[in-house]
PDB file of C-alpha atoms in Angstrom:
ATOM      1  CA  LYS A 219       0.000   0.000   0.000  1.00 81.00           C
ATOM      2  CA  GLN A 220       1.380   3.378  -0.998  1.00 87.00           C
ATOM      3  CA  GLU A 221       2.267   5.678   1.893  1.00 91.00           C
ATOM      4  CA  VAL A 222       3.383   9.268   1.545  1.00 95.00           C
ATOM      5  CA  THR A 223       5.374  11.049   4.255  1.00 96.00           C
ATOM      6  CA  GLN A 224       6.399  14.679   4.589  1.00 96.00           C
ATOM      7  CA  ILE A 225       9.118  15.740   6.993  1.00 92.00           C
ATOM      8  CA  PRO A 226       9.349  18.087   8.793  1.00 91.00           C
ATOM      9  CA  ALA A 227       5.752  18.682   9.839  1.00 93.00           C
ATOM     10  CA  ALA A 228       6.531  22.350  10.503  1.00 95.00           C
ATOM     11  CA  LEU A 229       9.320  24.724   9.565  1.00 95.00           C
ATOM     12  CA  SER A 230      10.130  28.365  10.405  1.00 97.00           C
ATOM     13  CA  VAL A 231      12.742  30.267   8.439  1.00 96.00           C
ATOM     14  CA  PRO A 232      13.794  33.925   8.151  1.00 97.00           C
ATOM     15  CA  GLU A 233      12.849  35.801   5.023  1.00 97.00           C
ATOM     16  CA  GLY A 234      15.270  35.389   2.125  1.00 97.00           C
ATOM     17  CA  GLU A 235      16.393  31.857   2.927  1.00 97.00           C
ATOM     18  CA  ASN A 236      16.392  29.108   0.357  1.00 97.00           C
ATOM     19  CA  LEU A 237      14.616  26.024   1.672  1.00 95.00           C
ATOM     20  CA  VAL A 238      13.795  22.429   0.774  1.00 96.00           C
ATOM     21  CA  LEU A 239      10.637  20.515   1.617  1.00 97.00           C
ATOM     22  CA  ASN A 240      10.698  16.729   1.454  1.00 97.00           C
ATOM     23  CA  CYS A 241       8.168  14.145   0.293  1.00 98.00           C
ATOM     24  CA  SER A 242       8.797  10.392   0.506  1.00 97.00           C
ATOM     25  CA  PHE A 243       6.701   7.567  -0.931  1.00 96.00           C
ATOM     26  CA  THR A 244       6.963   3.829  -0.401  1.00 94.00           C
ATOM     27  CA  ASP A 245       5.947   2.496  -3.832  1.00 90.00           C
ATOM     28  CA  SER A 246       8.074   3.756  -6.720  1.00 90.00           C
ATOM     29  CA  ALA A 247       5.445   2.738  -9.303  1.00 88.00           C
ATOM     30  CA  ILE A 248       3.917   6.181  -9.547  1.00 91.00           C
ATOM     31  CA  TYR A 249       2.281   7.882 -12.493  1.00 89.00           C
ATOM     32  CA  ASN A 250       2.970  11.414 -11.342  1.00 92.00           C
ATOM     33  CA  LEU A 251       3.549  13.544  -8.244  1.00 95.00           C
ATOM     34  CA  GLN A 252       1.900  16.879  -7.553  1.00 95.00           C
ATOM     35  CA  TRP A 253       2.844  19.613  -5.066  1.00 97.00           C
ATOM     36  CA  PHE A 254       0.123  21.815  -3.610  1.00 96.00           C
ATOM     37  CA  ARG A 255      -0.070  24.876  -1.412  1.00 97.00           C
ATOM     38  CA  GLN A 256      -2.872  25.281   1.144  1.00 95.00           C
ATOM     39  CA  ASP A 257      -3.585  28.508   3.012  1.00 94.00           C
ATOM     40  CA  PRO A 258      -5.480  28.236   6.342  1.00 91.00           C
ATOM     41  CA  GLY A 259      -9.116  27.305   5.818  1.00 89.00           C
ATOM     42  CA  LYS A 260      -8.772  27.247   2.035  1.00 91.00           C
ATOM     43  CA  GLY A 261      -8.662  24.704  -0.748  1.00 92.00           C
ATOM     44  CA  LEU A 262      -5.492  23.444  -2.407  1.00 94.00           C
ATOM     45  CA  THR A 263      -3.655  25.314  -5.133  1.00 94.00           C
ATOM     46  CA  SER A 264      -1.532  23.281  -7.533  1.00 94.00           C
ATOM     47  CA  LEU A 265       2.108  24.394  -7.674  1.00 96.00           C
ATOM     48  CA  LEU A 266       3.943  21.841  -9.769  1.00 96.00           C
ATOM     49  CA  LEU A 267       3.295  18.433 -11.279  1.00 94.00           C
ATOM     50  CA  ILE A 268       6.057  16.007 -12.227  1.00 94.00           C
ATOM     51  CA  GLN A 269       5.332  13.084 -14.506  1.00 92.00           C
ATOM     52  CA  SER A 270       7.081   9.794 -13.688  1.00 91.00           C
ATOM     53  CA  SER A 271       9.342  10.204 -16.715  1.00 92.00           C
ATOM     54  CA  GLN A 272      10.546  13.646 -15.577  1.00 94.00           C
ATOM     55  CA  ARG A 273      13.268  14.538 -13.087  1.00 95.00           C
ATOM     56  CA  GLU A 274      12.223  18.092 -12.255  1.00 96.00           C
ATOM     57  CA  GLN A 275       9.838  20.946 -12.913  1.00 96.00           C
ATOM     58  CA  THR A 276      10.310  24.663 -12.330  1.00 96.00           C
ATOM     59  CA  SER A 277       7.925  27.557 -11.872  1.00 95.00           C
ATOM     60  CA  GLY A 278       9.329  30.906 -10.829  1.00 96.00           C
ATOM     61  CA  ARG A 279      11.084  30.516  -7.472  1.00 97.00           C
ATOM     62  CA  LEU A 280       9.881  26.928  -7.120  1.00 97.00           C
ATOM     63  CA  ASN A 281      11.676  23.811  -8.293  1.00 98.00           C
ATOM     64  CA  ALA A 282      10.429  20.282  -7.707  1.00 97.00           C
ATOM     65  CA  SER A 283      12.553  17.202  -8.266  1.00 97.00           C
ATOM     66  CA  LEU A 284      11.635  13.535  -8.453  1.00 97.00           C
ATOM     67  CA  ASP A 285      13.770  10.462  -7.777  1.00 96.00           C
ATOM     68  CA  LYS A 286      11.507   7.451  -8.215  1.00 93.00           C
ATOM     69  CA  SER A 287      14.180   4.887  -7.389  1.00 92.00           C
ATOM     70  CA  SER A 288      14.673   6.345  -3.926  1.00 95.00           C
ATOM     71  CA  GLY A 289      11.004   7.247  -3.460  1.00 95.00           C
ATOM     72  CA  ARG A 290      11.658  10.933  -2.920  1.00 97.00           C
ATOM     73  CA  SER A 291      10.588  14.318  -4.177  1.00 98.00           C
ATOM     74  CA  THR A 292      11.799  17.702  -2.998  1.00 97.00           C
ATOM     75  CA  LEU A 293      10.292  21.148  -3.376  1.00 97.00           C
ATOM     76  CA  TYR A 294      12.919  23.880  -3.427  1.00 97.00           C
ATOM     77  CA  ILE A 295      11.804  27.427  -2.653  1.00 97.00           C
ATOM     78  CA  ALA A 296      14.318  30.136  -3.472  1.00 97.00           C
ATOM     79  CA  ALA A 297      14.537  33.458  -1.650  1.00 97.00           C
ATOM     80  CA  SER A 298      11.580  32.749   0.631  1.00 97.00           C
ATOM     81  CA  GLN A 299       9.064  35.513   1.376  1.00 97.00           C
ATOM     82  CA  PRO A 300       6.453  35.928   4.135  1.00 97.00           C
ATOM     83  CA  GLY A 301       3.794  35.348   1.473  1.00 97.00           C
ATOM     84  CA  ASP A 302       5.141  31.815   1.044  1.00 97.00           C
ATOM     85  CA  SER A 303       3.837  30.949   4.514  1.00 98.00           C
ATOM     86  CA  ALA A 304       1.338  28.108   4.057  1.00 97.00           C
ATOM     87  CA  THR A 305       1.058  24.339   4.287  1.00 96.00           C
ATOM     88  CA  TYR A 306       2.667  22.446   1.418  1.00 97.00           C
ATOM     89  CA  LEU A 307       1.315  19.026   0.482  1.00 96.00           C
ATOM     90  CA  CYS A 308       2.515  16.439  -1.977  1.00 97.00           C
ATOM     91  CA  ALA A 309       0.341  13.785  -3.606  1.00 95.00           C
ATOM     92  CA  VAL A 310       1.198  10.765  -5.742  1.00 94.00           C
ATOM     93  CA  ARG A 311      -0.922   9.069  -8.344  1.00 90.00           C
ATOM     94  CA  THR A 312       0.044   5.423  -8.147  1.00 80.00           C
ATOM     95  CA  THR A 313      -0.952   3.831 -11.488  1.00 73.00           C
ATOM     96  CA  SER A 314      -2.124   5.086 -14.824  1.00 55.00           C
ATOM     97  CA  GLY A 315      -5.263   2.970 -14.681  1.00 57.00           C
ATOM     98  CA  THR A 316      -6.859   4.707 -11.735  1.00 66.00           C
ATOM     99  CA  TYR A 317      -7.555   8.255 -10.715  1.00 67.00           C
ATOM    100  CA  LYS A 318      -6.625   7.838  -7.061  1.00 81.00           C
ATOM    101  CA  TYR A 319      -4.148  10.107  -5.348  1.00 89.00           C
ATOM    102  CA  ILE A 320      -2.398   9.533  -2.016  1.00 91.00           C
ATOM    103  CA  PHE A 321      -1.574  12.658  -0.013  1.00 94.00           C
ATOM    104  CA  GLY A 322       1.130  13.364   2.507  1.00 95.00           C
ATOM    105  CA  THR A 323       0.298  15.108   5.780  1.00 92.00           C
ATOM    106  CA  GLY A 324       1.975  18.339   4.715  1.00 95.00           C
ATOM    107  CA  THR A 325       4.705  20.679   5.914  1.00 96.00           C
ATOM    108  CA  ARG A 326       3.522  23.892   7.591  1.00 96.00           C
ATOM    109  CA  LEU A 327       5.923  26.653   6.554  1.00 97.00           C
ATOM    110  CA  LYS A 328       6.284  30.008   8.263  1.00 97.00           C
ATOM    111  CA  VAL A 329       8.569  32.625   6.734  1.00 97.00           C
ATOM    112  CA  LEU A 330       9.466  35.322   9.236  1.00 96.00           C
ATOM    113  CA  ALA A 331       9.798  38.938   8.101  1.00 94.00           C
TER     114      ALA A 331
ATOM    115  CA  ASP B 240     -14.618  32.130 -15.130  1.00 55.00           C
ATOM    116  CA  GLY B 241     -13.884  28.401 -14.901  1.00 65.00           C
ATOM    117  CA  GLY B 242     -13.457  26.560 -11.651  1.00 92.00           C
ATOM    118  CA  ILE B 243     -14.885  24.440  -8.873  1.00 95.00           C
ATOM    119  CA  THR B 244     -17.411  25.787  -6.400  1.00 96.00           C
ATOM    120  CA  GLN B 245     -18.402  24.292  -3.090  1.00 96.00           C
ATOM    121  CA  SER B 246     -21.262  25.467  -0.977  1.00 91.00           C
ATOM    122  CA  PRO B 247     -21.792  26.400   1.697  1.00 91.00           C
ATOM    123  CA  LYS B 248     -18.420  27.485   3.111  1.00 93.00           C
ATOM    124  CA  TYR B 249     -19.527  26.673   6.673  1.00 95.00           C
ATOM    125  CA  LEU B 250     -22.217  24.179   7.667  1.00 94.00           C
ATOM    126  CA  PHE B 251     -23.570  23.343  11.092  1.00 94.00           C
ATOM    127  CA  ARG B 252     -25.753  20.343  11.849  1.00 92.00           C
ATOM    128  CA  LYS B 253     -27.111  18.485  14.815  1.00 92.00           C
ATOM    129  CA  GLU B 254     -26.000  14.930  15.405  1.00 91.00           C
ATOM    130  CA  GLY B 255     -28.301  12.422  13.725  1.00 90.00           C
ATOM    131  CA  GLN B 256     -29.135  14.606  10.734  1.00 92.00           C
ATOM    132  CA  ASN B 257     -28.049  13.882   7.190  1.00 94.00           C
ATOM    133  CA  VAL B 258     -26.410  16.772   5.326  1.00 95.00           C
ATOM    134  CA  THR B 259     -25.504  17.240   1.672  1.00 96.00           C
ATOM    135  CA  LEU B 260     -22.447  19.178   0.504  1.00 96.00           C
ATOM    136  CA  SER B 261     -22.492  20.678  -2.972  1.00 97.00           C
ATOM    137  CA  CYS B 262     -19.679  20.524  -5.539  1.00 97.00           C
ATOM    138  CA  GLU B 263     -20.023  21.992  -9.025  1.00 97.00           C
ATOM    139  CA  GLN B 264     -17.415  22.395 -11.756  1.00 97.00           C
ATOM    140  CA  ASN B 265     -17.528  24.081 -15.155  1.00 95.00           C
ATOM    141  CA  LEU B 266     -14.139  22.783 -16.317  1.00 93.00           C
ATOM    142  CA  ASN B 267     -15.702  19.966 -18.373  1.00 93.00           C
ATOM    143  CA  HIS B 268     -13.735  17.459 -16.293  1.00 93.00           C
ATOM    144  CA  ASP B 269     -14.790  13.829 -16.259  1.00 92.00           C
ATOM    145  CA  ALA B 270     -13.268  12.833 -12.913  1.00 93.00           C
ATOM    146  CA  MET B 271     -14.390  14.262  -9.585  1.00 96.00           C
ATOM    147  CA  TYR B 272     -13.297  13.495  -6.027  1.00 96.00           C
ATOM    148  CA  TRP B 273     -14.309  14.069  -2.427  1.00 97.00           C
ATOM    149  CA  TYR B 274     -11.679  14.282   0.305  1.00 97.00           C
ATOM    150  CA  ARG B 275     -11.846  14.808   4.025  1.00 97.00           C
ATOM    151  CA  GLN B 276      -9.168  16.735   5.922  1.00 96.00           C
ATOM    152  CA  ASP B 277      -8.771  16.634   9.687  1.00 93.00           C
ATOM    153  CA  PRO B 278      -6.431  18.947  11.665  1.00 85.00           C
ATOM    154  CA  GLY B 279      -2.782  18.045  11.179  1.00 76.00           C
ATOM    155  CA  GLN B 280      -3.613  15.299   8.704  1.00 79.00           C
ATOM    156  CA  GLY B 281      -3.401  14.884   4.989  1.00 85.00           C
ATOM    157  CA  LEU B 282      -6.376  14.452   2.698  1.00 93.00           C
ATOM    158  CA  ARG B 283      -8.222  11.143   2.770  1.00 94.00           C
ATOM    159  CA  LEU B 284     -10.282  10.004  -0.212  1.00 93.00           C
ATOM    160  CA  ILE B 285     -13.994   9.416   0.450  1.00 96.00           C
ATOM    161  CA  TYR B 286     -15.447   8.760  -3.022  1.00 96.00           C
ATOM    162  CA  TYR B 287     -14.413   9.390  -6.584  1.00 94.00           C
ATOM    163  CA  SER B 288     -16.154   9.331  -9.932  1.00 95.00           C
ATOM    164  CA  GLN B 289     -14.439   8.876 -13.275  1.00 91.00           C
ATOM    165  CA  ILE B 290     -17.546   9.403 -15.383  1.00 93.00           C
ATOM    166  CA  VAL B 291     -21.217  10.297 -15.116  1.00 95.00           C
ATOM    167  CA  ASN B 292     -23.390   7.664 -13.408  1.00 95.00           C
ATOM    168  CA  ASP B 293     -20.352   5.861 -12.028  1.00 94.00           C
ATOM    169  CA  PHE B 294     -18.478   6.244  -8.747  1.00 95.00           C
ATOM    170  CA  GLN B 295     -16.179   4.211  -6.506  1.00 94.00           C
ATOM    171  CA  LYS B 296     -15.514   4.104  -2.787  1.00 94.00           C
ATOM    172  CA  GLY B 297     -12.310   5.622  -1.556  1.00 92.00           C
ATOM    173  CA  ASP B 298     -10.469   4.778   1.640  1.00 89.00           C
ATOM    174  CA  ILE B 299     -13.061   6.117   4.109  1.00 95.00           C
ATOM    175  CA  ALA B 300     -16.467   5.761   2.395  1.00 96.00           C
ATOM    176  CA  GLU B 301     -18.404   4.443   5.407  1.00 96.00           C
ATOM    177  CA  GLY B 302     -21.152   6.850   6.466  1.00 96.00           C
ATOM    178  CA  TYR B 303     -21.037   8.801   3.204  1.00 97.00           C
ATOM    179  CA  SER B 304     -22.934   8.595  -0.085  1.00 97.00           C
ATOM    180  CA  VAL B 305     -22.594  10.328  -3.461  1.00 98.00           C
ATOM    181  CA  SER B 306     -24.345  10.640  -6.803  1.00 97.00           C
ATOM    182  CA  ARG B 307     -23.098  11.654 -10.245  1.00 97.00           C
ATOM    183  CA  GLU B 308     -26.136  12.354 -12.388  1.00 97.00           C
ATOM    184  CA  LYS B 309     -24.502  15.255 -14.238  1.00 96.00           C
ATOM    185  CA  LYS B 310     -20.937  15.797 -15.356  1.00 96.00           C
ATOM    186  CA  GLU B 311     -20.822  19.155 -13.574  1.00 97.00           C
ATOM    187  CA  SER B 312     -22.086  18.013 -10.190  1.00 98.00           C
ATOM    188  CA  PHE B 313     -20.901  15.547  -7.533  1.00 98.00           C
ATOM    189  CA  PRO B 314     -22.818  16.079  -4.264  1.00 98.00           C
ATOM    190  CA  LEU B 315     -21.701  14.351  -1.065  1.00 97.00           C
ATOM    191  CA  THR B 316     -24.170  13.303   1.633  1.00 97.00           C
ATOM    192  CA  VAL B 317     -22.848  12.858   5.145  1.00 96.00           C
ATOM    193  CA  THR B 318     -25.240  10.462   6.834  1.00 94.00           C
ATOM    194  CA  SER B 319     -25.986   9.941  10.501  1.00 90.00           C
ATOM    195  CA  ALA B 320     -23.983   6.701  10.258  1.00 89.00           C
ATOM    196  CA  GLN B 321     -20.729   8.670   9.978  1.00 90.00           C
ATOM    197  CA  LYS B 322     -19.277   8.474  13.483  1.00 90.00           C
ATOM    198  CA  ASN B 323     -17.117  11.589  13.401  1.00 92.00           C
ATOM    199  CA  PRO B 324     -18.371  13.895  10.637  1.00 94.00           C
ATOM    200  CA  THR B 325     -16.867  17.192  11.824  1.00 96.00           C
ATOM    201  CA  ALA B 326     -14.102  17.990   9.322  1.00 96.00           C
ATOM    202  CA  PHE B 327     -13.060  20.097   6.342  1.00 96.00           C
ATOM    203  CA  TYR B 328     -14.389  18.615   3.088  1.00 97.00           C
ATOM    204  CA  LEU B 329     -12.662  19.254  -0.227  1.00 97.00           C
ATOM    205  CA  CYS B 330     -13.925  18.514  -3.709  1.00 97.00           C
ATOM    206  CA  ALA B 331     -11.596  18.169  -6.705  1.00 96.00           C
ATOM    207  CA  SER B 332     -11.778  17.422 -10.401  1.00 95.00           C
ATOM    208  CA  LYS B 333      -9.454  16.288 -13.169  1.00 91.00           C
ATOM    209  CA  GLY B 334      -9.819  16.296 -16.925  1.00 86.00           C
ATOM    210  CA  ASP B 335      -8.634  13.634 -19.343  1.00 78.00           C
ATOM    211  CA  ASN B 336      -6.327  16.136 -21.021  1.00 76.00           C
ATOM    212  CA  THR B 337      -4.690  17.329 -17.843  1.00 77.00           C
ATOM    213  CA  ALA B 338      -2.614  15.515 -15.247  1.00 78.00           C
ATOM    214  CA  GLU B 339      -3.448  17.993 -12.487  1.00 85.00           C
ATOM    215  CA  GLN B 340      -6.199  17.881  -9.901  1.00 89.00           C
ATOM    216  CA  TYR B 341      -8.045  21.138  -9.301  1.00 92.00           C
ATOM    217  CA  PHE B 342      -9.618  21.826  -5.914  1.00 95.00           C
ATOM    218  CA  GLY B 343     -12.604  23.774  -4.684  1.00 96.00           C
ATOM    219  CA  PRO B 344     -12.452  26.130  -1.672  1.00 95.00           C
ATOM    220  CA  GLY B 345     -13.814  23.533   0.758  1.00 96.00           C
ATOM    221  CA  THR B 346     -16.742  23.223   3.171  1.00 97.00           C
ATOM    222  CA  ARG B 347     -16.177  23.140   6.917  1.00 96.00           C
ATOM    223  CA  LEU B 348     -18.806  20.909   8.515  1.00 96.00           C
ATOM    224  CA  THR B 349     -19.428  21.044  12.252  1.00 95.00           C
ATOM    225  CA  VAL B 350     -21.762  18.506  13.825  1.00 93.00           C
ATOM    226  CA  THR B 351     -22.761  18.951  17.463  1.00 91.00           C
TER     227      THR B 351
END
């Protein structure tokens, strides 16, 4: 059974720091992996999606990498800003034949001004 | 303005009452999902539907029911059989031509 883990559960950093959020999964047979941002009491906003055949995706100050063999993905945030404060979740889609996604528990990020 | 809408934003019910949460999308997506989120936890899949008139149980379907009579709509009913219904409920959709899931703003249900 696929399990997705995100460590740490919470992180506080000063403004301007570069930071890395981690996502681990137990079954490397994934179809894709998606990173989301969630603000308190809100829905999820998609940040980046990496297909299983890709190694990384970039959008602005965000870069997500995928290493299927080790069951890991990282989300790199460059030059963090207070507006980046939110909970970041990763989700994996396990096979191409289903539409099910397994979510991690998230990392709650606080960027201090 | 395309997207997913959920209503209401906040919902309060007495224990023992059934309640239906609305989810509508105008993205022309075939697949729709219902998730539950509890404090400090990730999202858990309740039900999903890949096409109209078809749906499958997710990991925590007990005490919930859904229907998919129209492509745009996927309402979730929380029945009195659900032991701990207070939670944040999120609806999502996905199109065949996109790999990404898109989420609605969520409904916070409180049952007392």
